[in-house]
Short mmCIF file of C-alpha atoms in Angstrom, two decimals:
data_model
loop_
_atom_site.label_atom_id
_atom_site.label_comp_id
_atom_site.label_asym_id
_atom_site.label_seq_id
_atom_site.Cartn_x
_atom_site.Cartn_y
_atom_site.Cartn_z
CA MET G 17 -0.08 -0.38 0.34
CA ASP G 18 1.11 3.81 -0.92
CA LEU G 19 1.13 5.98 2.39
CA SER G 20 1.12 9.55 1.77
CA SER G 21 2.76 12.59 3.33
CA SER G 22 0.53 12.95 6.53
CA SER G 23 0.86 9.27 7.15
CA CYS G 24 4.64 9.43 6.97
CA ALA G 25 4.48 12.18 9.20
CA SER G 26 2.37 10.41 11.59
CA LEU G 27 4.68 7.06 11.75
CA SER G 28 7.56 10.01 12.16
CA LYS G 29 5.47 11.12 15.46
CA THR G 30 5.18 7.50 16.64
CA TYR G 31 8.67 6.30 16.42
CA HIS G 32 10.25 9.82 17.41
CA HIS G 33 11.45 9.10 20.91
CA HIS G 34 13.41 5.83 19.55
CA PRO G 35 17.50 6.77 18.99
CA PHE G 36 17.01 5.80 15.35
CA SER G 37 13.73 7.14 14.27
CA LEU G 38 11.57 8.12 11.01
CA SER G 39 11.46 11.59 10.68
CA LEU G 40 11.75 12.11 6.67
CA LEU G 41 10.60 9.63 3.72
CA HIS G 42 10.37 9.94 0.37
CA PRO G 43 6.19 9.97 -0.12
CA ASN G 44 6.33 6.81 -2.10
CA SER G 45 9.53 4.91 -0.83
CA LEU G 46 8.04 3.45 2.61
CA GLN G 47 5.64 0.60 1.44
CA LEU G 48 5.57 -1.15 4.72
CA LEU G 49 6.49 -0.62 8.00
CA ARG G 50 5.55 -3.00 10.93
CA SER G 51 6.60 -4.05 14.15
CA HIS G 52 7.94 -7.93 15.60
CA HIS G 53 8.09 -9.43 18.79
CA LEU G 54 11.54 -7.73 19.71
CA PRO G 55 9.93 -4.15 20.89
CA HIS G 56 12.70 -1.61 18.98
CA ARG G 57 12.94 -3.93 15.93
CA ARG G 58 11.54 -1.91 13.03
CA THR G 59 11.47 -3.31 9.40
CA LEU G 60 11.50 -1.00 6.15
CA PHE G 61 10.18 -2.93 2.71
CA LEU G 62 11.07 -0.49 0.26
CA ARG G 63 9.51 -0.34 -3.65
CA ASN G 64 11.32 0.47 -6.99
CA SER G 65 11.09 4.14 -6.13
CA PRO G 66 14.32 6.81 -5.76
CA PRO G 67 16.59 5.74 -2.37
CA PRO G 68 14.79 7.49 0.34
CA LEU G 69 16.97 8.70 3.58
CA LEU G 70 16.26 8.01 6.79
CA PHE G 71 17.02 10.03 9.55
CA SER G 72 18.65 9.66 13.17
CA ARG G 73 17.07 12.21 15.83
CA GLN G 74 18.14 11.92 19.65
CA ASN G 75 17.01 14.61 21.65
CA ASN G 76 17.97 17.97 20.51
CA LEU G 77 20.69 16.51 18.07
CA PRO G 78 20.13 17.42 14.23
CA LEU G 79 18.59 14.84 12.25
CA THR G 80 21.29 13.03 10.71
CA PRO G 81 20.54 10.71 7.06
CA VAL G 82 20.75 7.32 6.62
CA ARG G 83 20.49 6.01 2.94
CA VAL G 84 19.24 2.78 2.27
CA SER G 85 19.40 1.39 -1.23
CA ASN G 86 16.79 -0.06 -3.27
CA GLN G 87 18.09 -3.35 -5.12
CA SER G 88 14.82 -5.27 -5.85
CA GLN G 89 11.69 -5.49 -4.79
CA ASN G 90 12.26 -8.10 -2.02
CA ASP G 91 15.08 -5.27 -0.51
CA SER G 92 14.51 -5.02 3.12
CA PHE G 93 16.48 -3.11 6.27
CA VAL G 94 15.51 -4.11 9.40
CA LEU G 95 17.64 -2.27 12.64
CA GLU G 96 17.13 -4.14 15.91
CA ASP G 97 17.89 -1.14 18.04
CA VAL G 98 18.58 -1.13 21.49
CA PRO G 99 16.52 1.04 24.71
CA HIS G 100 17.70 4.83 25.33
CA LEU G 101 16.72 6.62 28.68
CA THR G 102 15.36 9.42 26.19
CA ASN G 103 12.52 6.59 25.06
CA PHE G 104 11.17 7.42 28.85
CA LEU G 105 12.94 10.77 30.09
CA PRO G 106 12.85 12.38 27.07
CA ASP G 107 13.59 15.72 28.51
CA LEU G 108 17.31 14.02 29.33
CA PRO G 109 20.05 16.58 28.88
CA SER G 110 22.96 15.52 27.07
CA TYR G 111 26.56 16.73 27.23
CA PRO G 112 29.86 16.72 25.03
CA ASN G 113 31.92 13.65 25.10
CA PRO G 114 34.46 14.23 27.10
CA LEU G 115 36.76 11.80 24.83
CA GLN G 116 37.42 14.58 22.79
CA GLU G 117 39.34 16.51 25.22
CA ARG G 118 41.79 13.08 25.35
CA GLN G 119 44.95 13.39 24.25
CA ALA G 120 45.01 9.35 23.18
CA TYR G 121 41.96 10.25 21.32
CA SER G 122 43.09 12.81 19.43
CA ILE G 123 45.36 10.81 16.87
CA VAL G 124 41.75 9.21 15.95
CA LYS G 125 40.31 10.45 13.07
CA ASN G 126 36.71 9.41 13.62
CA THR G 127 36.78 9.65 17.08
CA PHE G 128 32.87 9.62 17.12
CA VAL G 129 30.68 6.62 16.05
CA SER G 130 28.04 7.74 13.69
CA PRO G 131 24.29 7.30 14.26
CA GLU G 132 24.29 6.03 10.55
CA ASP G 133 26.62 3.37 11.78
CA VAL G 134 25.13 -0.06 12.12
CA VAL G 135 26.00 -3.42 11.50
CA ALA G 136 25.00 -6.70 9.46
CA GLN G 137 23.88 -9.97 11.53
CA THR G 138 24.41 -11.38 7.61
CA ILE G 139 27.39 -10.80 5.77
CA VAL G 140 26.76 -13.45 2.54
CA ILE G 141 23.42 -12.24 0.90
CA GLN G 142 22.46 -13.23 -2.95
CA LYS G 143 21.71 -10.56 -5.07
CA ASP G 144 18.46 -10.32 -5.25
CA SER G 145 18.17 -11.23 -1.13
CA PRO G 146 16.80 -8.87 1.29
CA ARG G 147 19.42 -6.55 3.14
CA GLY G 148 18.22 -8.06 7.07
CA ILE G 149 18.84 -7.84 10.01
CA HIS G 150 21.19 -5.13 11.32
CA PHE G 151 22.56 -3.89 14.94
CA ARG G 152 24.01 -0.34 16.30
CA ARG G 153 27.44 -0.31 16.08
CA ALA G 154 29.16 0.05 19.50
CA GLY G 155 31.47 2.86 20.39
CA PRO G 156 31.93 6.54 21.42
CA ARG G 157 29.48 8.87 20.83
CA GLU G 158 29.67 12.56 20.15
CA LYS G 159 26.72 13.01 23.02
CA VAL G 160 26.23 11.79 26.46
CA TYR G 161 23.51 11.85 29.04
CA PHE G 162 25.56 11.39 32.34
CA LYS G 163 27.82 14.51 33.72
CA PRO G 164 31.23 12.28 34.90
CA GLU G 165 31.45 13.85 38.24
CA GLU G 166 27.94 12.73 39.20
CA VAL G 167 27.93 9.01 37.61
CA ARG G 168 27.86 6.55 40.39
CA ALA G 169 28.46 2.87 38.16
CA CYS G 170 28.33 -0.64 40.28
CA ILE G 171 29.76 -3.72 38.74
CA VAL G 172 28.69 -7.29 39.51
CA THR G 173 29.24 -10.62 38.50
CA CYS G 174 26.89 -13.50 37.99
CA GLY G 175 26.76 -17.94 37.52
CA GLY G 176 30.16 -19.57 36.86
CA LEU G 177 33.40 -18.91 36.77
CA CYS G 178 35.38 -17.83 32.86
CA PRO G 179 38.98 -16.75 31.92
CA GLY G 180 38.67 -12.93 30.84
CA ILE G 181 36.25 -11.92 34.15
CA ASN G 182 38.49 -9.78 35.92
CA THR G 183 40.08 -8.46 32.72
CA VAL G 184 36.37 -7.01 31.47
CA ILE G 185 36.17 -5.76 35.84
CA ARG G 186 39.36 -4.17 35.33
CA GLU G 187 38.88 -2.93 31.61
CA ILE G 188 35.09 -1.31 33.16
CA VAL G 189 36.83 0.47 35.87
CA CYS G 190 39.71 1.82 33.83
CA GLY G 191 37.29 2.81 31.17
CA LEU G 192 35.38 5.10 33.09
CA LYS G 193 37.80 6.70 35.14
CA ASN G 194 40.34 7.09 32.11
CA MET G 195 38.55 7.61 29.29
CA TYR G 196 35.34 9.76 30.85
CA GLY G 197 37.25 10.43 34.67
CA VAL G 198 34.31 8.77 36.81
CA GLU G 199 35.37 8.24 40.15
CA ASP G 200 32.71 6.63 42.12
CA ILE G 201 32.78 3.00 41.23
CA LEU G 202 31.50 0.32 43.15
CA GLY G 203 32.16 -3.30 42.76
CA ILE G 204 28.97 -5.50 44.09
CA GLU G 205 30.23 -8.54 46.00
CA GLU G 206 28.34 -12.11 45.33
CA GLY G 207 26.41 -11.87 42.87
CA TYR G 208 22.36 -10.26 42.80
CA LYS G 209 22.33 -11.06 46.22
CA GLY G 210 25.39 -8.73 46.83
CA PHE G 211 22.69 -5.75 45.96
CA TYR G 212 20.43 -6.24 49.03
CA SER G 213 23.10 -7.78 51.48
CA LYS G 214 25.07 -4.94 51.27
CA ASN G 215 28.52 -6.25 50.11
CA THR G 216 30.48 -3.80 48.35
CA LYS G 217 34.03 -2.41 47.56
CA ARG G 218 35.42 0.65 46.14
CA LEU G 219 36.46 0.30 42.59
CA THR G 220 39.84 2.25 42.17
CA THR G 221 42.68 1.99 39.01
CA LYS G 222 44.51 0.29 41.30
CA VAL G 223 42.73 -1.89 43.19
CA VAL G 224 42.05 -3.33 40.02
CA ASN G 225 45.17 -2.92 38.38
CA ASP G 226 46.62 -6.21 38.35
CA ILE G 227 43.80 -8.62 38.56
CA HIS G 228 43.51 -9.75 35.08
CA LYS G 229 46.76 -11.98 35.79
CA LEU G 230 44.40 -13.88 37.94
CA GLY G 231 41.55 -16.70 37.30
CA GLY G 232 38.59 -16.11 38.88
CA THR G 233 36.49 -13.14 39.79
CA PHE G 234 37.63 -10.49 42.08
CA LEU G 235 34.46 -9.59 43.20
CA ARG G 236 32.94 -13.09 44.15
CA THR G 237 30.25 -14.72 42.72
CA SER G 238 27.11 -16.94 43.10
CA ARG G 239 24.16 -18.56 41.52
CA GLY G 240 20.77 -16.97 42.05
CA GLY G 241 19.56 -14.34 44.09
CA HIS G 242 17.64 -12.61 41.93
CA ASP G 243 14.91 -10.48 43.64
CA THR G 244 14.21 -7.29 40.81
CA GLN G 245 12.77 -5.43 43.51
CA LYS G 246 14.98 -5.38 46.03
CA ILE G 247 17.58 -4.93 43.29
CA VAL G 248 16.52 -2.07 42.06
CA ASP G 249 15.75 -0.48 45.59
CA ASN G 250 18.95 -0.57 46.60
CA ILE G 251 20.49 0.86 43.39
CA GLU G 252 18.05 3.86 43.65
CA ASP G 253 19.04 3.84 47.68
CA ARG G 254 23.01 4.08 46.65
CA GLY G 255 21.96 6.80 43.94
CA ILE G 256 23.59 4.08 41.70
CA ASN G 257 22.91 5.44 37.62
CA GLN G 258 25.30 2.61 36.21
CA VAL G 259 25.03 -1.33 36.25
CA TYR G 260 27.14 -3.27 34.51
CA ILE G 261 26.32 -7.04 34.93
CA ILE G 262 28.64 -9.77 33.69
CA GLY G 263 27.09 -12.59 33.24
CA GLY G 264 25.21 -15.85 30.86
CA ASP G 265 22.12 -16.44 30.33
CA GLY G 266 19.80 -16.32 33.08
CA THR G 267 22.11 -13.45 34.08
CA GLN G 268 21.78 -11.21 31.37
CA LYS G 269 17.40 -11.95 31.63
CA GLY G 270 17.60 -10.51 35.16
CA ALA G 271 19.43 -7.40 33.40
CA ALA G 272 16.54 -7.58 31.29
CA LEU G 273 13.46 -7.49 34.42
CA ILE G 274 16.30 -4.82 36.46
CA TYR G 275 16.24 -2.36 33.34
CA GLU G 276 11.89 -3.16 32.68
CA GLU G 277 11.83 -1.71 36.49
CA VAL G 278 14.17 1.18 36.50
CA GLU G 279 12.19 2.25 33.12
CA LYS G 280 9.19 1.60 35.07
CA ARG G 281 10.18 3.96 37.81
CA ARG G 282 11.60 6.44 35.40
CA LEU G 283 14.90 6.29 36.63
CA GLN G 284 18.49 8.07 34.65
CA VAL G 285 20.36 4.16 35.51
CA ALA G 286 21.90 3.00 32.79
CA VAL G 287 21.69 -0.96 32.21
CA ALA G 288 24.67 -2.51 30.49
CA GLY G 289 25.18 -6.30 29.92
CA ILE G 290 28.39 -8.24 29.57
CA PRO G 291 27.53 -11.87 27.92
CA LYS G 292 29.76 -14.53 30.06
CA THR G 293 29.69 -18.37 29.38
CA ILE G 294 32.80 -20.56 28.53
CA ASP G 295 30.66 -22.53 26.53
CA ASN G 296 30.56 -20.37 23.57
CA ASP G 297 26.87 -20.71 23.80
CA ILE G 298 25.50 -17.42 22.97
CA ALA G 299 23.14 -16.26 20.09
CA VAL G 300 24.38 -13.75 17.62
CA ILE G 301 27.79 -13.06 18.70
CA ASP G 302 30.75 -14.02 16.91
CA LYS G 303 32.23 -15.97 20.27
CA SER G 304 32.08 -15.41 23.68
CA PHE G 305 35.06 -14.54 25.85
CA GLY G 306 37.34 -17.07 27.79
CA PHE G 307 36.29 -19.44 24.92
CA ASP G 308 39.62 -19.22 23.22
CA THR G 309 41.59 -19.92 26.35
CA ALA G 310 39.42 -22.80 27.18
CA VAL G 311 40.43 -24.25 23.90
CA GLU G 312 44.26 -23.67 24.48
CA GLU G 313 43.91 -25.12 27.73
CA ALA G 314 41.82 -27.96 26.88
CA GLN G 315 44.69 -28.92 24.42
CA ARG G 316 46.69 -29.93 27.77
CA ALA G 317 44.08 -32.55 28.72
CA ILE G 318 44.11 -34.09 24.88
CA ASN G 319 47.90 -33.96 24.80
CA ALA G 320 48.06 -35.54 28.22
CA ALA G 321 45.71 -38.23 27.22
CA HIS G 322 47.44 -39.38 24.08
CA VAL G 323 50.42 -39.48 25.94
CA GLU G 324 49.17 -42.09 28.47
CA VAL G 325 47.21 -44.33 26.10
CA ASN G 326 50.34 -44.12 22.90
CA SER G 327 52.52 -45.92 25.83
CA VAL G 328 50.24 -48.64 27.02
CA GLU G 329 48.48 -51.60 25.12
CA ASN G 330 45.39 -50.60 23.84
CA GLY G 331 44.87 -47.79 25.49
CA ILE G 332 41.60 -45.98 25.88
CA GLY G 333 41.43 -41.87 27.13
CA ILE G 334 38.93 -40.11 27.50
CA VAL G 335 38.83 -36.15 27.92
CA LYS G 336 35.26 -34.39 29.32
CA LEU G 337 35.22 -31.04 28.36
CA MET G 338 32.75 -28.16 28.96
CA GLY G 339 29.18 -27.87 27.14
CA ARG G 340 25.92 -28.42 28.71
CA TYR G 341 24.34 -27.73 25.58
CA SER G 342 26.54 -27.11 22.84
CA GLY G 343 29.79 -28.73 21.97
CA PHE G 344 31.99 -25.65 20.58
CA ILE G 345 34.91 -26.42 23.27
CA ALA G 346 35.22 -30.45 22.49
CA MET G 347 34.79 -29.61 18.61
CA TYR G 348 37.16 -26.91 18.39
CA ALA G 349 39.89 -28.59 20.82
CA THR G 350 39.54 -31.85 18.58
CA LEU G 351 40.42 -29.88 15.52
CA ALA G 352 42.74 -27.63 16.85
CA SER G 353 44.73 -31.43 18.90
CA ARG G 354 44.49 -33.70 15.45
CA ASP G 355 45.34 -35.99 18.49
CA VAL G 356 41.57 -37.24 19.22
CA ASP G 357 39.80 -40.22 17.24
CA CYS G 358 36.45 -39.33 18.57
CA CYS G 359 34.43 -36.34 19.67
CA LEU G 360 30.99 -36.43 21.50
CA ILE G 361 28.95 -34.01 21.84
CA PRO G 362 25.33 -32.81 22.85
CA GLU G 363 24.11 -31.78 19.62
CA SER G 364 24.68 -35.03 17.72
CA PRO G 365 23.21 -38.29 19.80
CA PHE G 366 25.14 -41.61 19.54
CA TYR G 367 24.68 -44.81 20.71
CA LEU G 368 27.03 -47.62 21.61
CA GLU G 369 25.97 -51.13 20.38
CA GLY G 370 25.79 -52.06 16.48
CA ARG G 371 27.05 -51.80 13.20
CA GLY G 372 28.02 -47.90 13.61
CA GLY G 373 28.26 -47.56 16.52
CA LEU G 374 31.06 -46.31 19.05
CA PHE G 375 31.84 -50.03 20.30
CA GLU G 376 32.54 -51.18 17.02
CA PHE G 377 34.60 -47.40 15.82
CA ILE G 378 36.92 -48.18 19.18
CA GLU G 379 37.48 -51.62 18.53
CA GLN G 380 38.45 -50.89 15.14
CA SER G 381 40.69 -48.06 16.04
CA LEU G 382 42.64 -50.78 18.87
CA LYS G 383 43.21 -52.80 16.16
CA GLU G 384 44.41 -50.61 13.71
CA ASN G 385 46.62 -48.16 16.17
CA GLY G 386 46.51 -49.93 19.24
CA HIS G 387 45.08 -47.10 20.88
CA LEU G 388 42.55 -43.74 20.68
CA VAL G 389 41.38 -40.62 22.80
CA ILE G 390 37.71 -39.91 23.22
CA VAL G 391 36.51 -36.14 23.57
CA VAL G 392 33.05 -35.94 25.37
CA ALA G 393 30.94 -32.45 26.05
CA GLU G 394 29.51 -32.42 29.53
CA GLY G 395 26.36 -32.72 27.79
CA ALA G 396 26.62 -35.47 25.54
CA GLY G 397 24.48 -38.16 26.32
CA GLN G 398 22.49 -37.34 28.31
CA GLU G 399 19.12 -39.17 27.89
CA TYR G 400 20.91 -41.96 26.92
CA ILE G 401 22.64 -42.16 31.05
CA ALA G 402 19.19 -41.50 32.70
CA SER G 403 17.16 -43.89 30.89
CA GLU G 404 19.73 -46.37 32.57
CA VAL G 405 20.10 -44.41 35.96
CA HIS G 406 16.74 -43.56 36.66
CA ALA G 407 17.56 -39.87 37.12
CA VAL G 408 15.46 -37.15 38.73
CA ASN G 409 15.63 -34.04 37.26
CA GLU G 410 17.23 -31.52 39.17
CA LYS G 411 18.16 -28.07 39.01
CA ASP G 412 21.21 -25.73 40.50
CA ALA G 413 20.00 -21.93 41.62
CA SER G 414 20.48 -20.85 38.39
CA GLY G 415 17.65 -23.14 37.19
CA ASN G 416 20.20 -25.05 35.32
CA LYS G 417 19.36 -28.84 34.84
CA LEU G 418 22.25 -30.84 36.65
CA LEU G 419 23.59 -32.80 34.43
CA LEU G 420 24.61 -36.64 35.32
CA ASP G 421 28.68 -36.97 34.65
CA VAL G 422 29.31 -38.59 31.16
CA GLY G 423 32.60 -39.40 32.10
CA PRO G 424 33.06 -41.53 34.53
CA TRP G 425 29.57 -43.13 32.97
CA LEU G 426 31.21 -43.94 29.25
CA SER G 427 34.34 -45.29 30.93
CA HIS G 428 32.49 -47.84 32.46
CA LYS G 429 30.27 -48.49 29.75
CA ILE G 430 33.50 -49.56 27.20
CA LYS G 431 35.49 -51.29 29.72
CA ASP G 432 32.35 -53.39 30.69
CA HIS G 433 31.85 -54.31 26.93
CA PHE G 434 35.66 -55.19 25.85
CA THR G 435 35.68 -57.50 28.81
CA LYS G 436 32.51 -59.33 28.88
CA PHE G 437 32.19 -59.56 24.92
CA SER G 438 34.96 -58.51 23.20
CA LYS G 439 37.27 -60.84 25.89
CA MET G 440 39.74 -57.88 24.83
CA ALA G 441 41.87 -55.93 27.71
CA VAL G 442 42.10 -52.44 27.59
CA ASN G 443 43.79 -50.08 29.52
CA MET G 444 41.31 -46.90 30.37
CA LYS G 445 42.38 -43.21 31.09
CA TYR G 446 39.90 -41.09 32.27
CA ILE G 447 41.09 -36.92 32.60
CA ASP G 448 38.23 -34.18 33.97
CA PRO G 449 39.93 -30.87 33.34
CA THR G 450 36.98 -28.65 34.01
CA TYR G 451 37.34 -27.03 37.14
CA MET G 452 41.32 -26.36 35.67
CA ILE G 453 40.48 -24.70 32.44
CA ARG G 454 37.58 -22.35 34.02
CA ALA G 455 39.75 -21.45 36.76
CA ILE G 456 43.03 -19.62 34.91
CA PRO G 457 43.64 -16.51 33.65
CA SER G 458 42.21 -15.34 30.20
CA ASN G 459 44.89 -15.69 27.51
CA ALA G 460 46.12 -12.66 25.15
CA SER G 461 43.67 -13.36 22.68
CA ASP G 462 41.07 -13.37 25.44
CA ASN G 463 42.25 -10.19 26.97
CA ILE G 464 42.37 -8.17 24.11
CA TYR G 465 38.55 -9.08 23.56
CA CYS G 466 37.31 -8.15 27.03
CA THR G 467 39.10 -4.90 26.85
CA LEU G 468 36.71 -4.13 23.62
CA LEU G 469 33.50 -5.45 25.61
CA ALA G 470 34.14 -3.53 28.42
CA HIS G 471 35.15 -0.39 26.54
CA SER G 472 32.14 -0.87 23.91
CA ALA G 473 29.15 -1.33 27.61
CA VAL G 474 30.86 2.15 28.79
CA HIS G 475 30.79 3.88 25.87
CA GLY G 476 27.53 2.76 25.21
CA ALA G 477 26.16 3.54 29.14
CA MET G 478 27.39 7.06 28.40
CA ALA G 479 25.71 7.66 25.30
CA GLY G 480 22.38 6.65 27.17
CA TYR G 481 21.61 3.21 26.30
CA SER G 482 20.28 1.25 28.40
CA GLY G 483 18.75 -2.56 28.49
CA PHE G 484 21.51 -3.71 26.61
CA THR G 485 24.13 -5.63 26.01
CA VAL G 486 27.59 -5.96 23.71
CA GLY G 487 29.51 -7.94 21.60
CA PRO G 488 31.23 -8.77 18.44
CA VAL G 489 28.82 -9.66 15.13
CA ASN G 490 31.18 -10.18 12.18
CA SER G 491 34.17 -9.03 14.01
CA ARG G 492 32.29 -5.70 14.59
CA HIS G 493 31.06 -5.06 18.28
CA ALA G 494 27.49 -4.14 18.16
CA TYR G 495 24.67 -3.10 20.66
CA LEU G 496 22.46 -5.89 20.69
CA PRO G 497 18.69 -6.49 22.57
CA ILE G 498 19.07 -8.38 25.38
CA ALA G 499 16.22 -10.54 24.67
CA ARG G 500 18.45 -11.25 21.19
CA VAL G 501 21.20 -13.29 23.03
CA THR G 502 18.92 -14.83 25.55
CA GLU G 503 16.20 -16.45 23.43
CA ARG G 504 18.27 -19.79 22.64
CA PRO G 505 21.23 -21.12 22.95
CA ASN G 506 24.12 -21.09 19.93
CA THR G 507 24.60 -24.79 18.70
CA VAL G 508 27.15 -26.43 17.10
CA LYS G 509 25.13 -26.97 13.37
CA LEU G 510 25.85 -30.60 12.10
CA THR G 511 25.17 -29.52 8.40
CA ASP G 512 27.67 -26.87 8.56
CA ARG G 513 31.41 -27.04 7.31
CA MET G 514 33.31 -27.03 10.61
CA TRP G 515 31.15 -30.49 11.70
CA ALA G 516 32.39 -31.60 8.24
CA ARG G 517 35.81 -30.67 8.81
CA LEU G 518 35.98 -32.83 12.14
CA LEU G 519 34.56 -35.81 10.86
CA GLU G 520 36.77 -35.56 8.43
CA SER G 521 39.85 -35.60 10.99
CA THR G 522 38.90 -37.75 13.64
CA ASN G 523 37.13 -40.60 11.15
CA GLN G 524 34.86 -41.46 13.30
CA PRO G 525 31.34 -42.50 12.52
CA SER G 526 28.46 -39.63 12.46
CA PHE G 527 25.97 -42.04 14.41
CA VAL G 528 23.20 -40.99 12.03
CA ALA G 529 20.96 -44.25 11.77
CA SER G 530 17.41 -45.15 12.42
CA ASP G 531 16.53 -47.06 15.10
CA GLN G 532 16.06 -49.85 12.03
CA GLN G 533 19.17 -50.10 11.19
CA ARG G 534 20.83 -50.34 14.45
CA VAL G 535 21.18 -53.98 15.70
CA ASP G 536 21.13 -55.57 18.83
CA LYS G 537 24.33 -56.77 21.25
CA GLU G 538 23.97 -59.69 19.46
#
């Protein structure tokens, strides 16, 4: 349908409170505008007409055009935006960004990110395909919505440990102080419950100077303990106006609830999330911090298993790695090692007995090579184990399902099979490096990555964005709606080339077979 100029003006009024809003559109260029389940998503379907101009307005900032090309009738542009404080505080004043006075940034050609800059979620597209989903690019803005001397920021870490947490803490503190001149920064100890149990410590650049060299979290952590009302009451009572939350899926969902309550109370509080999971199972972003370190450290365990089994007759080494629902650590560690003969992950069901089963593969490998190494992710084979031990579904304080220990179970099944049925003596070696991997400091690659994440969060909060999380999308850091990174876990795709590379590297069976193809133990 065609929209008249008056209709476009009406749409402009509807969206003027968003940091990226429609103000002036070519009268015949807009065919359809609709909202999706994400509250800040807007889709533009463009007809064959002169390329329109989109305009960005933040409070009283001048209108800045964002040109959208018109390639075909199916072309579309989607901006999944993040909330801004001016959404519910329209009269909030802005101030010049103090970064422009910093000597370090005087050498940068473009100190500030343009309001036109967006990051595409998909970079490989076909000629006539839609432009697809985009996110607001992360980085410093020309205007900020906080006076540095009036900022009271806080940082909290929740959930399990992961290499790099201390680096993120350090760089948030150093970024606030060195880039923006913020002096008042609090550390909330022991996770969400620390907000209302009064566990805090003053954070300065001197206090956090060397914490990136340590594993764990300087602020300590806990699971659960989230009480939105108590947390926001405490934020309000203490005069906190910037909240930085480091944690995984459940933690980020809690951050979204905190933002919703802040918005309901109309508080000038920026809530920024930094996604954390060692399993690399966060959707949309390229990878999670600590993942590179985990894969690198996993090599030590795999190498130890390989040395052990290579030194005995019929040696079988099993290395259990992290991965509740996603087998990325196991997959990448296997590919990096080249000493692994079989990799078992949650996404790929496997079976033991019969043609094409794990037992048959192990027997063939022992006959050919005299040894083999199996890497298994902690979430693999859970249904298989549960059917045998009749386990009751239990959850931890974060709401995560408590997993059955696949490592000892698999070791026992293999040893029992070869002792009873194949009459073959095997030497089992089992290694579980889980806590060693997650407790170490981050490596050089993750340290740099954590710095970029922390600085992106600081820039976003100072610019007035709230209820957002940060992460790299196609190697460019972006601000993402929290709902996008918590709606579903990122998992290994068994139809992708990376899994095909693993199968070729290990020469293991794909375990793709119907029940009819699986033979009984005989």
